[in-house]
Amino acid sequence: MTGALIILLALIVVGLILYINEYLEHKRDKAADPTVADATITKPTDTDISGGNDEECCGMHITCERDSLLTALADKIEYYEDEELDRFAGYDANAYSPEEIEEFREVLLTLRPEEIAGWARSIQLRGITLPTDVRDELLLIVSEARAAKNKNQES
């Protein structure tokens, strides 16, 4: 009986430690980047990600884009004349050569603005990790488009 109580007490202590650790980690992430915390609180729906009519997530917000890059809520793979990128499935983000990075950059820069979110989801669904530089450029493009849209709405 004493052994069972010790095991139960140990489980409670470990559970409490894990809970406190998770709480502190979530609090630290929220303080470091509030947009990530907001994205974890409100998950976009399929229509939000595809740029649907929802006012809250039109596909131009960095939170929606970052969230859609991290989660594959859509299950349909759509190609943007980039089938050659399938050979990079399973690559690490830092394992690309400069020539391979340029291939990704070329595809990204030839996309129309309304295709960028769909392309990013397609890349993820195909098991391709974007090179770090290209991923940063993707987020920058989305951020600039969002700023331009906000500026136009204020005018």
mmCIF file of C-alpha atoms in Angstrom:
data_model
loop_
_atom_site.group_PDB
_atom_site.id
_atom_site.type_symbol
_atom_site.label_atom_id
_atom_site.label_comp_id
_atom_site.label_asym_id
_atom_site.label_seq_id
_atom_site.Cartn_x
_atom_site.Cartn_y
_atom_site.Cartn_z
ATOM 1 C CA MET A 1 0.000 0.000 0.000
ATOM 2 C CA THR A 2 2.816 2.378 0.859
ATOM 3 C CA GLY A 3 4.495 1.652 -2.500
ATOM 4 C CA ALA A 4 1.305 2.591 -4.384
ATOM 5 C CA LEU A 5 1.052 5.868 -2.484
ATOM 6 C CA ILE A 6 4.674 6.705 -3.292
ATOM 7 C CA ILE A 7 4.086 6.002 -6.988
ATOM 8 C CA LEU A 8 0.900 8.098 -6.949
ATOM 9 C CA LEU A 9 2.704 10.955 -5.218
ATOM 10 C CA ALA A 10 5.578 10.748 -7.725
ATOM 11 C CA LEU A 11 3.096 10.890 -10.639
ATOM 12 C CA ILE A 12 1.398 13.928 -9.149
ATOM 13 C CA VAL A 13 4.730 15.710 -8.656
ATOM 14 C CA VAL A 14 5.884 14.926 -12.208
ATOM 15 C CA GLY A 15 2.521 16.048 -13.610
ATOM 16 C CA LEU A 16 2.708 19.297 -11.662
ATOM 17 C CA ILE A 17 6.258 19.956 -12.879
ATOM 18 C CA LEU A 18 5.216 19.325 -16.493
ATOM 19 C CA TYR A 19 2.186 21.578 -16.143
ATOM 20 C CA ILE A 20 4.250 24.438 -14.689
ATOM 21 C CA ASN A 21 6.875 24.012 -17.414
ATOM 22 C CA GLU A 22 4.224 24.140 -20.164
ATOM 23 C CA TYR A 23 2.577 27.174 -18.577
ATOM 24 C CA LEU A 24 5.869 29.071 -18.337
ATOM 25 C CA GLU A 25 6.834 28.122 -21.901
ATOM 26 C CA HIS A 26 3.492 29.351 -23.247
ATOM 27 C CA LYS A 27 3.845 32.582 -21.275
ATOM 28 C CA ARG A 28 7.402 33.095 -22.611
ATOM 29 C CA ASP A 29 6.281 32.454 -26.220
ATOM 30 C CA LYS A 30 3.411 34.900 -25.846
ATOM 31 C CA ALA A 31 5.739 37.589 -24.491
ATOM 32 C CA ALA A 32 8.298 36.998 -27.246
ATOM 33 C CA ASP A 33 5.829 37.022 -30.164
ATOM 34 C CA PRO A 34 2.179 37.870 -29.442
ATOM 35 C CA THR A 35 1.100 36.944 -32.996
ATOM 36 C CA VAL A 36 2.115 33.317 -32.444
ATOM 37 C CA ALA A 37 0.105 33.163 -29.224
ATOM 38 C CA ASP A 38 -2.917 34.638 -31.012
ATOM 39 C CA ALA A 39 -2.595 32.071 -33.792
ATOM 40 C CA THR A 40 -2.676 29.236 -31.275
ATOM 41 C CA ILE A 41 -5.788 30.627 -29.645
ATOM 42 C CA THR A 42 -7.829 31.107 -32.811
ATOM 43 C CA LYS A 43 -7.241 28.491 -35.456
ATOM 44 C CA PRO A 44 -8.382 29.541 -38.922
ATOM 45 C CA THR A 45 -10.931 27.418 -40.729
ATOM 46 C CA ASP A 46 -10.500 26.036 -44.249
ATOM 47 C CA THR A 47 -12.239 29.073 -45.729
ATOM 48 C CA ASP A 48 -10.037 31.410 -43.685
ATOM 49 C CA ILE A 49 -6.871 29.814 -45.000
ATOM 50 C CA SER A 50 -8.034 29.792 -48.591
ATOM 51 C CA GLY A 51 -8.746 33.509 -48.403
ATOM 52 C CA GLY A 52 -12.489 33.138 -47.866
ATOM 53 C CA ASN A 53 -14.943 35.857 -46.971
ATOM 54 C CA ASP A 54 -14.187 35.854 -43.242
ATOM 55 C CA GLU A 55 -13.271 39.388 -42.118
ATOM 56 C CA GLU A 56 -10.997 38.093 -39.364
ATOM 57 C CA CYS A 57 -8.611 36.136 -41.586
ATOM 58 C CA CYS A 58 -8.476 37.191 -45.208
ATOM 59 C CA GLY A 59 -5.219 35.418 -46.045
ATOM 60 C CA MET A 60 -3.232 38.637 -45.821
ATOM 61 C CA HIS A 61 -2.565 38.614 -42.078
ATOM 62 C CA ILE A 62 0.826 37.420 -40.954
ATOM 63 C CA THR A 63 -0.780 35.378 -38.147
ATOM 64 C CA CYS A 64 -2.957 33.494 -40.604
ATOM 65 C CA GLU A 65 -0.032 32.924 -42.927
ATOM 66 C CA ARG A 66 2.326 31.812 -40.192
ATOM 67 C CA ASP A 67 -0.341 29.492 -38.819
ATOM 68 C CA SER A 68 -1.153 28.076 -42.226
ATOM 69 C CA LEU A 69 2.526 27.414 -42.822
ATOM 70 C CA LEU A 70 2.720 25.458 -39.606
ATOM 71 C CA THR A 71 -0.461 23.426 -39.944
ATOM 72 C CA ALA A 72 -1.883 21.619 -42.920
ATOM 73 C CA LEU A 73 -5.614 22.102 -42.582
ATOM 74 C CA ALA A 74 -6.206 21.681 -46.307
ATOM 75 C CA ASP A 75 -5.746 18.250 -47.840
ATOM 76 C CA LYS A 76 -5.712 19.118 -51.548
ATOM 77 C CA ILE A 77 -2.286 19.567 -53.090
ATOM 78 C CA GLU A 78 -2.265 22.237 -55.752
ATOM 79 C CA TYR A 79 0.670 22.738 -58.086
ATOM 80 C CA TYR A 80 1.826 26.165 -59.272
ATOM 81 C CA GLU A 81 3.955 24.948 -62.189
ATOM 82 C CA ASP A 82 6.512 23.876 -59.591
ATOM 83 C CA GLU A 83 6.450 20.092 -59.865
ATOM 84 C CA GLU A 84 10.251 20.063 -60.029
ATOM 85 C CA LEU A 85 10.354 21.095 -56.362
ATOM 86 C CA ASP A 86 8.939 17.704 -55.328
ATOM 87 C CA ARG A 87 12.455 16.274 -55.428
ATOM 88 C CA PHE A 88 13.219 18.316 -52.290
ATOM 89 C CA ALA A 89 10.690 16.471 -50.122
ATOM 90 C CA GLY A 90 12.344 15.569 -46.842
ATOM 91 C CA TYR A 91 15.232 18.058 -47.154
ATOM 92 C CA ASP A 92 16.293 20.034 -44.106
ATOM 93 C CA ALA A 93 15.772 23.825 -44.363
ATOM 94 C CA ASN A 94 19.520 24.406 -44.120
ATOM 95 C CA ALA A 95 20.596 21.614 -46.509
ATOM 96 C CA TYR A 96 19.929 23.454 -49.778
ATOM 97 C CA SER A 97 22.656 24.630 -52.140
ATOM 98 C CA PRO A 98 22.547 28.229 -53.412
ATOM 99 C CA GLU A 99 21.257 27.007 -56.788
ATOM 100 C CA GLU A 100 18.440 25.061 -55.133
ATOM 101 C CA ILE A 101 17.501 28.093 -53.034
ATOM 102 C CA GLU A 102 17.286 30.132 -56.223
ATOM 103 C CA GLU A 103 14.815 27.591 -57.667
ATOM 104 C CA PHE A 104 12.476 28.207 -54.735
ATOM 105 C CA ARG A 105 13.011 31.959 -54.896
ATOM 106 C CA GLU A 106 12.217 32.008 -58.621
ATOM 107 C CA VAL A 107 8.916 30.208 -58.077
ATOM 108 C CA LEU A 108 8.004 32.474 -55.150
ATOM 109 C CA LEU A 109 8.733 35.663 -57.058
ATOM 110 C CA THR A 110 6.710 34.577 -60.102
ATOM 111 C CA LEU A 111 3.551 33.913 -58.072
ATOM 112 C CA ARG A 112 0.672 36.353 -58.051
ATOM 113 C CA PRO A 113 0.023 37.806 -54.566
ATOM 114 C CA GLU A 114 -3.220 35.848 -54.136
ATOM 115 C CA GLU A 115 -1.380 32.566 -54.869
ATOM 116 C CA ILE A 116 1.318 32.872 -52.226
ATOM 117 C CA ALA A 117 -0.649 31.412 -49.293
ATOM 118 C CA GLY A 118 -1.872 28.494 -51.399
ATOM 119 C CA TRP A 119 1.637 27.809 -52.648
ATOM 120 C CA ALA A 120 3.019 27.757 -49.106
ATOM 121 C CA ARG A 121 0.332 25.256 -48.040
ATOM 122 C CA SER A 122 0.976 23.154 -51.144
ATOM 123 C CA ILE A 123 4.702 23.037 -50.373
ATOM 124 C CA GLN A 124 3.985 21.872 -46.838
ATOM 125 C CA LEU A 125 1.481 19.227 -47.909
ATOM 126 C CA ARG A 126 4.033 17.861 -50.353
ATOM 127 C CA GLY A 127 6.524 17.357 -47.501
ATOM 128 C CA ILE A 128 8.891 20.077 -48.701
ATOM 129 C CA THR A 129 10.622 22.322 -46.188
ATOM 130 C CA LEU A 130 11.336 25.774 -47.570
ATOM 131 C CA PRO A 131 14.911 27.005 -47.333
ATOM 132 C CA THR A 132 15.231 29.387 -44.401
ATOM 133 C CA ASP A 133 15.960 32.421 -46.601
ATOM 134 C CA VAL A 134 12.965 31.759 -48.848
ATOM 135 C CA ARG A 135 10.665 31.198 -45.869
ATOM 136 C CA ASP A 136 11.758 34.542 -44.431
ATOM 137 C CA GLU A 137 11.152 36.222 -47.798
ATOM 138 C CA LEU A 138 7.707 34.625 -47.956
ATOM 139 C CA LEU A 139 6.777 36.050 -44.564
ATOM 140 C CA LEU A 140 8.205 39.439 -45.556
ATOM 141 C CA ILE A 141 6.109 39.523 -48.749
ATOM 142 C CA VAL A 142 2.982 38.683 -46.768
ATOM 143 C CA SER A 143 3.847 41.319 -44.175
ATOM 144 C CA GLU A 144 4.366 43.987 -46.855
ATOM 145 C CA ALA A 145 1.097 43.069 -48.566
ATOM 146 C CA ARG A 146 -0.684 43.342 -45.235
ATOM 147 C CA ALA A 147 0.855 46.757 -44.531
ATOM 148 C CA ALA A 148 -0.140 48.007 -47.994
ATOM 149 C CA LYS A 149 -3.680 46.743 -47.523
ATOM 150 C CA ASN A 150 -3.964 48.425 -44.118
ATOM 151 C CA LYS A 151 -2.619 51.673 -45.569
ATOM 152 C CA ASN A 152 -5.195 51.564 -48.380
ATOM 153 C CA GLN A 153 -8.010 50.921 -45.890
ATOM 154 C CA GLU A 154 -6.946 53.911 -43.769
ATOM 155 C CA SER A 155 -6.983 56.260 -46.774
#
